[in-house]
PDB file of C-alpha atoms in Angstrom:
ATOM      1  CA  MET A   1      14.655  -4.543 -24.095  1.00  0.00           C
ATOM      2  CA  ASN A   2      14.535  -0.866 -23.238  1.00  0.00           C
ATOM      3  CA  PHE A   3      12.726   1.669 -21.095  1.00  0.00           C
ATOM      4  CA  HIS A   4      10.222   2.739 -23.746  1.00  0.00           C
ATOM      5  CA  GLN A   5       9.170  -0.833 -24.538  1.00  0.00           C
ATOM      6  CA  LEU A   6       8.328  -1.470 -20.886  1.00  0.00           C
ATOM      7  CA  GLN A   7       6.652   1.918 -20.553  1.00  0.00           C
ATOM      8  CA  TYR A   8       4.447   1.283 -23.578  1.00  0.00           C
ATOM      9  CA  ALA A   9       3.418  -2.193 -22.392  1.00  0.00           C
ATOM     10  CA  ILE A  10       2.413  -0.862 -18.973  1.00  0.00           C
ATOM     11  CA  ALA A  11       0.528   2.037 -20.557  1.00  0.00           C
ATOM     12  CA  ILE A  12      -1.531  -0.380 -22.666  1.00  0.00           C
ATOM     13  CA  ALA A  13      -2.455  -2.365 -19.553  1.00  0.00           C
ATOM     14  CA  ARG A  14      -3.367   0.782 -17.615  1.00  0.00           C
ATOM     15  CA  HIS A  15      -5.525   2.242 -20.380  1.00  0.00           C
ATOM     16  CA  GLY A  16      -7.979  -0.582 -20.864  1.00  0.00           C
ATOM     17  CA  LEU A  17      -5.766  -2.484 -23.324  1.00  0.00           C
ATOM     18  CA  SER A  18      -6.172   0.388 -25.777  1.00  0.00           C
ATOM     19  CA  VAL A  19      -3.132   1.278 -27.873  1.00  0.00           C
ATOM     20  CA  THR A  20      -4.910   4.477 -28.928  1.00  0.00           C
ATOM     21  CA  HIS A  21      -5.392   5.675 -25.361  1.00  0.00           C
ATOM     22  CA  ALA A  22      -1.888   4.601 -24.358  1.00  0.00           C
ATOM     23  CA  ALA A  23      -0.382   6.540 -27.262  1.00  0.00           C
ATOM     24  CA  SER A  24      -2.421   9.624 -26.379  1.00  0.00           C
ATOM     25  CA  ALA A  25      -1.380   9.458 -22.720  1.00  0.00           C
ATOM     26  CA  LEU A  26       2.308   9.137 -23.596  1.00  0.00           C
ATOM     27  CA  GLY A  27       2.286  11.657 -26.424  1.00  0.00           C
ATOM     28  CA  THR A  28       3.446   9.202 -29.068  1.00  0.00           C
ATOM     29  CA  SER A  29       1.944   7.388 -32.051  1.00  0.00           C
ATOM     30  CA  GLN A  30       0.068   4.097 -32.214  1.00  0.00           C
ATOM     31  CA  PRO A  31       2.521   2.608 -34.748  1.00  0.00           C
ATOM     32  CA  ALA A  32       5.443   3.442 -32.463  1.00  0.00           C
ATOM     33  CA  ILE A  33       3.814   1.600 -29.566  1.00  0.00           C
ATOM     34  CA  SER A  34       2.872  -1.366 -31.758  1.00  0.00           C
ATOM     35  CA  ARG A  35       6.417  -1.704 -33.111  1.00  0.00           C
ATOM     36  CA  ALA A  36       7.946  -1.455 -29.653  1.00  0.00           C
ATOM     37  CA  LEU A  37       5.540  -4.051 -28.241  1.00  0.00           C
ATOM     38  CA  LYS A  38       6.248  -6.501 -31.070  1.00  0.00           C
ATOM     39  CA  ALA A  39       9.993  -6.103 -30.523  1.00  0.00           C
ATOM     40  CA  LEU A  40       9.589  -6.681 -26.789  1.00  0.00           C
ATOM     41  CA  GLU A  41       7.442  -9.794 -27.270  1.00  0.00           C
ATOM     42  CA  LYS A  42       9.913 -11.155 -29.836  1.00  0.00           C
ATOM     43  CA  GLU A  43      12.776 -10.735 -27.385  1.00  0.00           C
ATOM     44  CA  LEU A  44      10.807 -12.321 -24.527  1.00  0.00           C
ATOM     45  CA  GLY A  45       9.571 -15.202 -26.658  1.00  0.00           C
ATOM     46  CA  PHE A  46       5.876 -14.890 -25.756  1.00  0.00           C
ATOM     47  CA  GLU A  47       2.959 -12.479 -26.078  1.00  0.00           C
ATOM     48  CA  LEU A  48       1.975 -10.097 -23.302  1.00  0.00           C
ATOM     49  CA  PHE A  49      -1.592  -9.614 -24.525  1.00  0.00           C
ATOM     50  CA  VAL A  50      -4.219 -11.849 -26.117  1.00  0.00           C
ATOM     51  CA  ARG A  51      -5.218 -10.525 -29.539  1.00  0.00           C
ATOM     52  CA  GLU A  52      -8.515 -10.815 -31.374  1.00  0.00           C
ATOM     53  CA  GLY A  53      -7.995  -9.213 -34.741  1.00  0.00           C
ATOM     54  CA  ARG A  54      -6.251  -5.904 -34.112  1.00  0.00           C
ATOM     55  CA  ALA A  55      -7.606  -5.509 -30.574  1.00  0.00           C
ATOM     56  CA  PHE A  56      -6.192  -6.684 -27.261  1.00  0.00           C
ATOM     57  CA  THR A  57      -8.740  -8.536 -25.115  1.00  0.00           C
ATOM     58  CA  ARG A  58      -6.787  -9.494 -22.015  1.00  0.00           C
ATOM     59  CA  ILE A  59      -3.335  -9.852 -20.497  1.00  0.00           C
ATOM     60  CA  THR A  60      -1.683 -13.268 -20.769  1.00  0.00           C
ATOM     61  CA  PRO A  61      -0.465 -14.987 -17.557  1.00  0.00           C
ATOM     62  CA  GLU A  62       3.114 -14.465 -18.723  1.00  0.00           C
ATOM     63  CA  GLY A  63       2.317 -10.855 -19.517  1.00  0.00           C
ATOM     64  CA  ALA A  64       0.930 -10.268 -16.025  1.00  0.00           C
ATOM     65  CA  ARG A  65       4.217 -11.377 -14.476  1.00  0.00           C
ATOM     66  CA  VAL A  66       6.290  -9.287 -16.869  1.00  0.00           C
ATOM     67  CA  LEU A  67       4.156  -6.196 -16.258  1.00  0.00           C
ATOM     68  CA  THR A  68       4.542  -6.592 -12.496  1.00  0.00           C
ATOM     69  CA  PHE A  69       8.326  -6.657 -12.758  1.00  0.00           C
ATOM     70  CA  ALA A  70       8.302  -3.891 -15.371  1.00  0.00           C
ATOM     71  CA  GLY A  71       6.274  -1.680 -13.048  1.00  0.00           C
ATOM     72  CA  ARG A  72       8.829  -2.167 -10.311  1.00  0.00           C
ATOM     73  CA  ALA A  73      11.695  -1.452 -12.694  1.00  0.00           C
ATOM     74  CA  LEU A  74      10.129   1.779 -13.932  1.00  0.00           C
ATOM     75  CA  ALA A  75       9.396   2.850 -10.366  1.00  0.00           C
ATOM     76  CA  GLU A  76      13.065   2.365  -9.511  1.00  0.00           C
ATOM     77  CA  ILE A  77      14.055   4.436 -12.549  1.00  0.00           C
ATOM     78  CA  ASP A  78      11.699   7.206 -11.436  1.00  0.00           C
ATOM     79  CA  SER A  79      13.254   7.059  -7.967  1.00  0.00           C
ATOM     80  CA  LEU A  80      16.732   7.316  -9.477  1.00  0.00           C
ATOM     81  CA  ARG A  81      15.682  10.356 -11.486  1.00  0.00           C
ATOM     82  CA  ALA A  82      14.241  11.952  -8.364  1.00  0.00           C
ATOM     83  CA  VAL A  83      17.491  11.351  -6.482  1.00  0.00           C
ATOM     84  CA  ALA A  84      19.493  12.821  -9.356  1.00  0.00           C
ATOM     85  CA  ALA A  85      17.263  15.887  -9.452  1.00  0.00           C
ATOM     86  CA  ASP A  86      17.645  16.260  -5.693  1.00  0.00           C
ATOM     87  CA  LEU A  87      21.434  16.126  -5.966  1.00  0.00           C
ATOM     88  CA  ASN A  88      21.607  18.588  -8.843  1.00  0.00           C
ATOM     89  CA  GLN A  89      19.351  21.305  -7.511  1.00  0.00           C
ATOM     90  CA  ASP A  90      17.445  22.484  -4.499  1.00  0.00           C
ATOM     91  CA  ALA A  91      14.319  20.377  -4.079  1.00  0.00           C
ATOM     92  CA  ARG A  92      11.107  22.222  -4.893  1.00  0.00           C
ATOM     93  CA  GLY A  93       7.537  21.324  -5.621  1.00  0.00           C
ATOM     94  CA  THR A  94       4.901  19.253  -3.888  1.00  0.00           C
ATOM     95  CA  LEU A  95       4.984  15.829  -2.258  1.00  0.00           C
ATOM     96  CA  ALA A  96       1.678  14.094  -1.545  1.00  0.00           C
ATOM     97  CA  ILE A  97       1.746  11.239   0.965  1.00  0.00           C
ATOM     98  CA  ALA A  98      -1.086   8.865   1.825  1.00  0.00           C
ATOM     99  CA  THR A  99      -1.078   7.262   5.252  1.00  0.00           C
ATOM    100  CA  THR A 100      -3.293   6.136   8.106  1.00  0.00           C
ATOM    101  CA  HIS A 101      -4.439   8.356  10.953  1.00  0.00           C
ATOM    102  CA  THR A 102      -2.271   6.418  13.409  1.00  0.00           C
ATOM    103  CA  GLN A 103       0.876   6.867  11.322  1.00  0.00           C
ATOM    104  CA  ALA A 104       0.133  10.534  10.706  1.00  0.00           C
ATOM    105  CA  ARG A 105      -0.359  11.265  14.383  1.00  0.00           C
ATOM    106  CA  TYR A 106       2.154   9.038  16.169  1.00  0.00           C
ATOM    107  CA  VAL A 107       4.903   8.106  13.700  1.00  0.00           C
ATOM    108  CA  LEU A 108       5.329  10.801  11.081  1.00  0.00           C
ATOM    109  CA  PRO A 109       5.493  14.110  13.045  1.00  0.00           C
ATOM    110  CA  PRO A 110       9.267  13.996  13.743  1.00  0.00           C
ATOM    111  CA  VAL A 111       9.912  12.652  10.238  1.00  0.00           C
ATOM    112  CA  VAL A 112       7.866  15.409   8.621  1.00  0.00           C
ATOM    113  CA  GLN A 113       9.562  18.014  10.791  1.00  0.00           C
ATOM    114  CA  ALA A 114      13.018  16.786   9.739  1.00  0.00           C
ATOM    115  CA  PHE A 115      11.941  16.682   6.088  1.00  0.00           C
ATOM    116  CA  ARG A 116      10.678  20.266   6.204  1.00  0.00           C
ATOM    117  CA  GLN A 117      13.936  21.434   7.753  1.00  0.00           C
ATOM    118  CA  ARG A 118      15.931  19.726   5.000  1.00  0.00           C
ATOM    119  CA  TYR A 119      13.597  20.650   2.114  1.00  0.00           C
ATOM    120  CA  PRO A 120      11.882  23.916   3.053  1.00  0.00           C
ATOM    121  CA  GLU A 121      10.798  24.580  -0.550  1.00  0.00           C
ATOM    122  CA  VAL A 122       8.785  21.362  -0.807  1.00  0.00           C
ATOM    123  CA  ASP A 123       5.093  21.568   0.106  1.00  0.00           C
ATOM    124  CA  LEU A 124       3.859  18.452   1.902  1.00  0.00           C
ATOM    125  CA  HIS A 125       0.295  17.169   1.718  1.00  0.00           C
ATOM    126  CA  LEU A 126      -0.792  14.324   4.027  1.00  0.00           C
ATOM    127  CA  HIS A 127      -3.847  12.341   2.922  1.00  0.00           C
ATOM    128  CA  GLN A 128      -5.311  10.012   5.547  1.00  0.00           C
ATOM    129  CA  GLY A 129      -7.424   6.926   4.977  1.00  0.00           C
ATOM    130  CA  THR A 130      -7.758   3.186   5.411  1.00  0.00           C
ATOM    131  CA  SER A 131      -5.299   0.814   3.758  1.00  0.00           C
ATOM    132  CA  GLU A 132      -7.855   0.225   0.989  1.00  0.00           C
ATOM    133  CA  GLN A 133      -8.272   3.970   0.414  1.00  0.00           C
ATOM    134  CA  ILE A 134      -4.515   4.486   0.465  1.00  0.00           C
ATOM    135  CA  SER A 135      -4.058   1.789  -2.162  1.00  0.00           C
ATOM    136  CA  GLU A 136      -6.627   3.528  -4.369  1.00  0.00           C
ATOM    137  CA  MET A 137      -4.910   6.907  -3.955  1.00  0.00           C
ATOM    138  CA  VAL A 138      -1.608   5.471  -5.157  1.00  0.00           C
ATOM    139  CA  ALA A 139      -3.221   3.560  -8.023  1.00  0.00           C
ATOM    140  CA  THR A 140      -4.878   6.738  -9.311  1.00  0.00           C
ATOM    141  CA  ASP A 141      -1.689   8.846  -8.922  1.00  0.00           C
ATOM    142  CA  ARG A 142      -3.237  11.136  -6.309  1.00  0.00           C
ATOM    143  CA  VAL A 143      -0.131  10.655  -4.169  1.00  0.00           C
ATOM    144  CA  GLN A 144       3.519   9.840  -4.829  1.00  0.00           C
ATOM    145  CA  LEU A 145       4.148   7.843  -1.671  1.00  0.00           C
ATOM    146  CA  ALA A 146       2.110   5.669   0.677  1.00  0.00           C
ATOM    147  CA  ILE A 147       2.917   4.633   4.232  1.00  0.00           C
ATOM    148  CA  ALA A 148       0.510   1.963   5.378  1.00  0.00           C
ATOM    149  CA  THR A 149       0.003  -1.259   7.266  1.00  0.00           C
ATOM    150  CA  GLY A 150      -2.059  -4.196   6.098  1.00  0.00           C
ATOM    151  CA  SER A 151      -2.095  -7.108   3.729  1.00  0.00           C
ATOM    152  CA  GLU A 152       0.332  -7.085   0.801  1.00  0.00           C
ATOM    153  CA  ALA A 153      -2.641  -8.154  -1.325  1.00  0.00           C
ATOM    154  CA  LEU A 154      -3.837  -4.542  -1.184  1.00  0.00           C
ATOM    155  CA  PHE A 155      -0.816  -3.349  -3.151  1.00  0.00           C
ATOM    156  CA  PRO A 156      -0.177  -5.927  -5.917  1.00  0.00           C
ATOM    157  CA  GLU A 157       1.143  -3.457  -8.496  1.00  0.00           C
ATOM    158  CA  LEU A 158       3.360  -1.400  -6.175  1.00  0.00           C
ATOM    159  CA  VAL A 159       6.944  -1.632  -5.004  1.00  0.00           C
ATOM    160  CA  LEU A 160       6.772  -2.424  -1.267  1.00  0.00           C
ATOM    161  CA  LEU A 161       9.607  -1.448   1.065  1.00  0.00           C
ATOM    162  CA  PRO A 162       9.543  -2.566   4.729  1.00  0.00           C
ATOM    163  CA  VAL A 163      10.056   0.332   7.115  1.00  0.00           C
ATOM    164  CA  TYR A 164       9.322  -0.998  10.598  1.00  0.00           C
ATOM    165  CA  ARG A 165       7.230  -3.574  12.440  1.00  0.00           C
ATOM    166  CA  TRP A 166       4.246  -2.899  14.658  1.00  0.00           C
ATOM    167  CA  HIS A 167       4.266  -4.495  18.095  1.00  0.00           C
ATOM    168  CA  ARG A 168       0.739  -5.180  19.290  1.00  0.00           C
ATOM    169  CA  GLN A 169      -0.098  -4.256  22.869  1.00  0.00           C
ATOM    170  CA  VAL A 170      -3.183  -4.966  24.955  1.00  0.00           C
ATOM    171  CA  MET A 171      -5.104  -2.074  26.526  1.00  0.00           C
ATOM    172  CA  VAL A 172      -7.622  -2.445  29.343  1.00  0.00           C
ATOM    173  CA  PRO A 173      -9.233  -0.137  31.935  1.00  0.00           C
ATOM    174  CA  LYS A 174      -7.435   0.017  35.283  1.00  0.00           C
ATOM    175  CA  ARG A 175      -9.975  -2.189  37.088  1.00  0.00           C
ATOM    176  CA  HIS A 176     -10.264  -4.778  34.342  1.00  0.00           C
ATOM    177  CA  PRO A 177      -9.443  -8.380  35.417  1.00  0.00           C
ATOM    178  CA  LEU A 178      -6.495  -8.465  33.011  1.00  0.00           C
ATOM    179  CA  ALA A 179      -5.050  -5.371  34.679  1.00  0.00           C
ATOM    180  CA  LEU A 180      -5.059  -7.150  38.062  1.00  0.00           C
ATOM    181  CA  ARG A 181      -3.143 -10.233  36.940  1.00  0.00           C
ATOM    182  CA  ASP A 182       0.558 -10.792  37.635  1.00  0.00           C
ATOM    183  CA  PRO A 183       2.392  -8.406  35.265  1.00  0.00           C
ATOM    184  CA  GLN A 184       5.297 -10.854  35.049  1.00  0.00           C
ATOM    185  CA  SER A 185       3.157 -13.684  33.670  1.00  0.00           C
ATOM    186  CA  LYS A 186       2.610 -14.042  29.935  1.00  0.00           C
ATOM    187  CA  LEU A 187      -0.826 -13.142  28.600  1.00  0.00           C
ATOM    188  CA  THR A 188      -2.130 -15.916  26.357  1.00  0.00           C
ATOM    189  CA  LEU A 189      -4.573 -15.788  23.475  1.00  0.00           C
ATOM    190  CA  GLN A 190      -6.783 -18.218  25.390  1.00  0.00           C
ATOM    191  CA  GLU A 191      -7.159 -15.623  28.158  1.00  0.00           C
ATOM    192  CA  LEU A 192      -7.724 -12.828  25.666  1.00  0.00           C
ATOM    193  CA  ALA A 193     -10.418 -14.825  23.858  1.00  0.00           C
ATOM    194  CA  ARG A 194     -12.604 -14.704  26.984  1.00  0.00           C
ATOM    195  CA  TYR A 195     -13.208 -10.981  26.543  1.00  0.00           C
ATOM    196  CA  PRO A 196     -14.778  -8.840  23.801  1.00  0.00           C
ATOM    197  CA  LEU A 197     -12.246  -6.943  21.698  1.00  0.00           C
ATOM    198  CA  VAL A 198     -12.119  -3.396  20.376  1.00  0.00           C
ATOM    199  CA  THR A 199      -9.768  -3.336  17.411  1.00  0.00           C
ATOM    200  CA  TYR A 200      -8.989  -1.910  14.001  1.00  0.00           C
ATOM    201  CA  VAL A 201     -11.322  -2.407  11.050  1.00  0.00           C
ATOM    202  CA  PHE A 202     -10.549  -5.681   9.326  1.00  0.00           C
ATOM    203  CA  SER A 203      -9.306  -5.680   5.740  1.00  0.00           C
ATOM    204  CA  PHE A 204     -11.776  -6.538   2.985  1.00  0.00           C
ATOM    205  CA  THR A 205      -9.133  -8.516   1.075  1.00  0.00           C
ATOM    206  CA  GLY A 206      -8.872 -11.450   3.474  1.00  0.00           C
ATOM    207  CA  PRO A 207      -8.388 -12.447   7.109  1.00  0.00           C
ATOM    208  CA  SER A 208      -6.716  -9.833   9.283  1.00  0.00           C
ATOM    209  CA  SER A 209      -3.495 -10.596  11.139  1.00  0.00           C
ATOM    210  CA  LEU A 210      -5.539 -10.688  14.364  1.00  0.00           C
ATOM    211  CA  GLU A 211      -7.960 -13.274  12.977  1.00  0.00           C
ATOM    212  CA  THR A 212      -5.073 -15.324  11.620  1.00  0.00           C
ATOM    213  CA  LEU A 213      -3.299 -15.265  14.977  1.00  0.00           C
ATOM    214  CA  PHE A 214      -6.362 -16.522  16.839  1.00  0.00           C
ATOM    215  CA  ALA A 215      -7.121 -19.124  14.166  1.00  0.00           C
ATOM    216  CA  ARG A 216      -3.692 -20.709  14.636  1.00  0.00           C
ATOM    217  CA  GLU A 217      -4.733 -21.519  18.196  1.00  0.00           C
ATOM    218  CA  GLY A 218      -8.168 -22.754  17.158  1.00  0.00           C
ATOM    219  CA  LEU A 219      -9.807 -19.642  18.588  1.00  0.00           C
ATOM    220  CA  LYS A 220     -12.168 -17.007  17.241  1.00  0.00           C
ATOM    221  CA  PRO A 221     -11.927 -13.441  18.588  1.00  0.00           C
ATOM    222  CA  ARG A 222     -15.072 -11.885  20.066  1.00  0.00           C
ATOM    223  CA  VAL A 223     -15.019  -8.506  18.338  1.00  0.00           C
ATOM    224  CA  ALA A 224     -17.325  -6.002  20.039  1.00  0.00           C
ATOM    225  CA  LEU A 225     -16.331  -2.972  17.972  1.00  0.00           C
ATOM    226  CA  THR A 226     -14.008  -2.058  15.117  1.00  0.00           C
ATOM    227  CA  ALA A 227     -12.729   1.427  14.317  1.00  0.00           C
ATOM    228  CA  ARG A 228     -10.236   3.054  11.961  1.00  0.00           C
ATOM    229  CA  ASP A 229      -8.716   5.399  14.537  1.00  0.00           C
ATOM    230  CA  SER A 230      -6.526   4.410  17.496  1.00  0.00           C
ATOM    231  CA  ASP A 231      -7.946   7.262  19.591  1.00  0.00           C
ATOM    232  CA  VAL A 232     -11.474   5.969  18.982  1.00  0.00           C
ATOM    233  CA  ILE A 233     -10.369   2.508  20.096  1.00  0.00           C
ATOM    234  CA  LYS A 234      -8.886   3.947  23.304  1.00  0.00           C
ATOM    235  CA  THR A 235     -12.094   5.862  24.029  1.00  0.00           C
ATOM    236  CA  TYR A 236     -14.274   2.749  23.900  1.00  0.00           C
ATOM    237  CA  VAL A 237     -11.774   0.707  25.888  1.00  0.00           C
ATOM    238  CA  ARG A 238     -11.996   3.340  28.647  1.00  0.00           C
ATOM    239  CA  LEU A 239     -15.774   2.894  28.595  1.00  0.00           C
ATOM    240  CA  GLY A 240     -15.313  -0.806  29.296  1.00  0.00           C
ATOM    241  CA  MET A 241     -16.631  -2.047  25.955  1.00  0.00           C
ATOM    242  CA  GLY A 242     -13.763  -4.450  25.493  1.00  0.00           C
ATOM    243  CA  VAL A 243     -10.051  -5.118  25.420  1.00  0.00           C
ATOM    244  CA  GLY A 244      -8.109  -2.953  22.977  1.00  0.00           C
TER     245      GLY A 244
END
């Protein structure tokens, strides 16, 4: 098993199961890809793709698992090459990062500042969007790095590295009943469920962490408004539309 075998298999999957398109994208020949794939499948002991005649029609269940691990392995190799290039010469070029508005405004400024001081010849481009949009940007190679929160289901083909954990906090106007309670007492979900909520847009891939948290207690949140931007959420909380 070698790098090119894994690279060719992933290229076939990414180019509509077409060996022709995969070969064109990688600048190699169709026979070379076919030979490498056969050698890889022989070593693994099973086929990665279902064949009908000379065409591939779908990825086998075993192939799906192999391609997932292969994608991670190739990503690690790319990272190693990037580190080596960084160590051997002054870093130059462009780095495109996809992230959410909240991360870009509240988390990344000191990080970006430190990065620019260390790598002044690298041009940074920050692309903001929802977790779904960020996933799409990475999948289509518009960015090299994504910093996002959300369900792991949004990023099935990517290498995920934990960076930090969010700690949810409740925001209310100064005269809200929750602001007048004993600050030493613990706020429960049962209390929170009595009020409308202003929160982040839920993911389209499944229940959000907020919904899951309430469901564990047999509760359903009363969502008055959802938004993608933390500043928008704060604005509507100030107007008394709900608990943020």
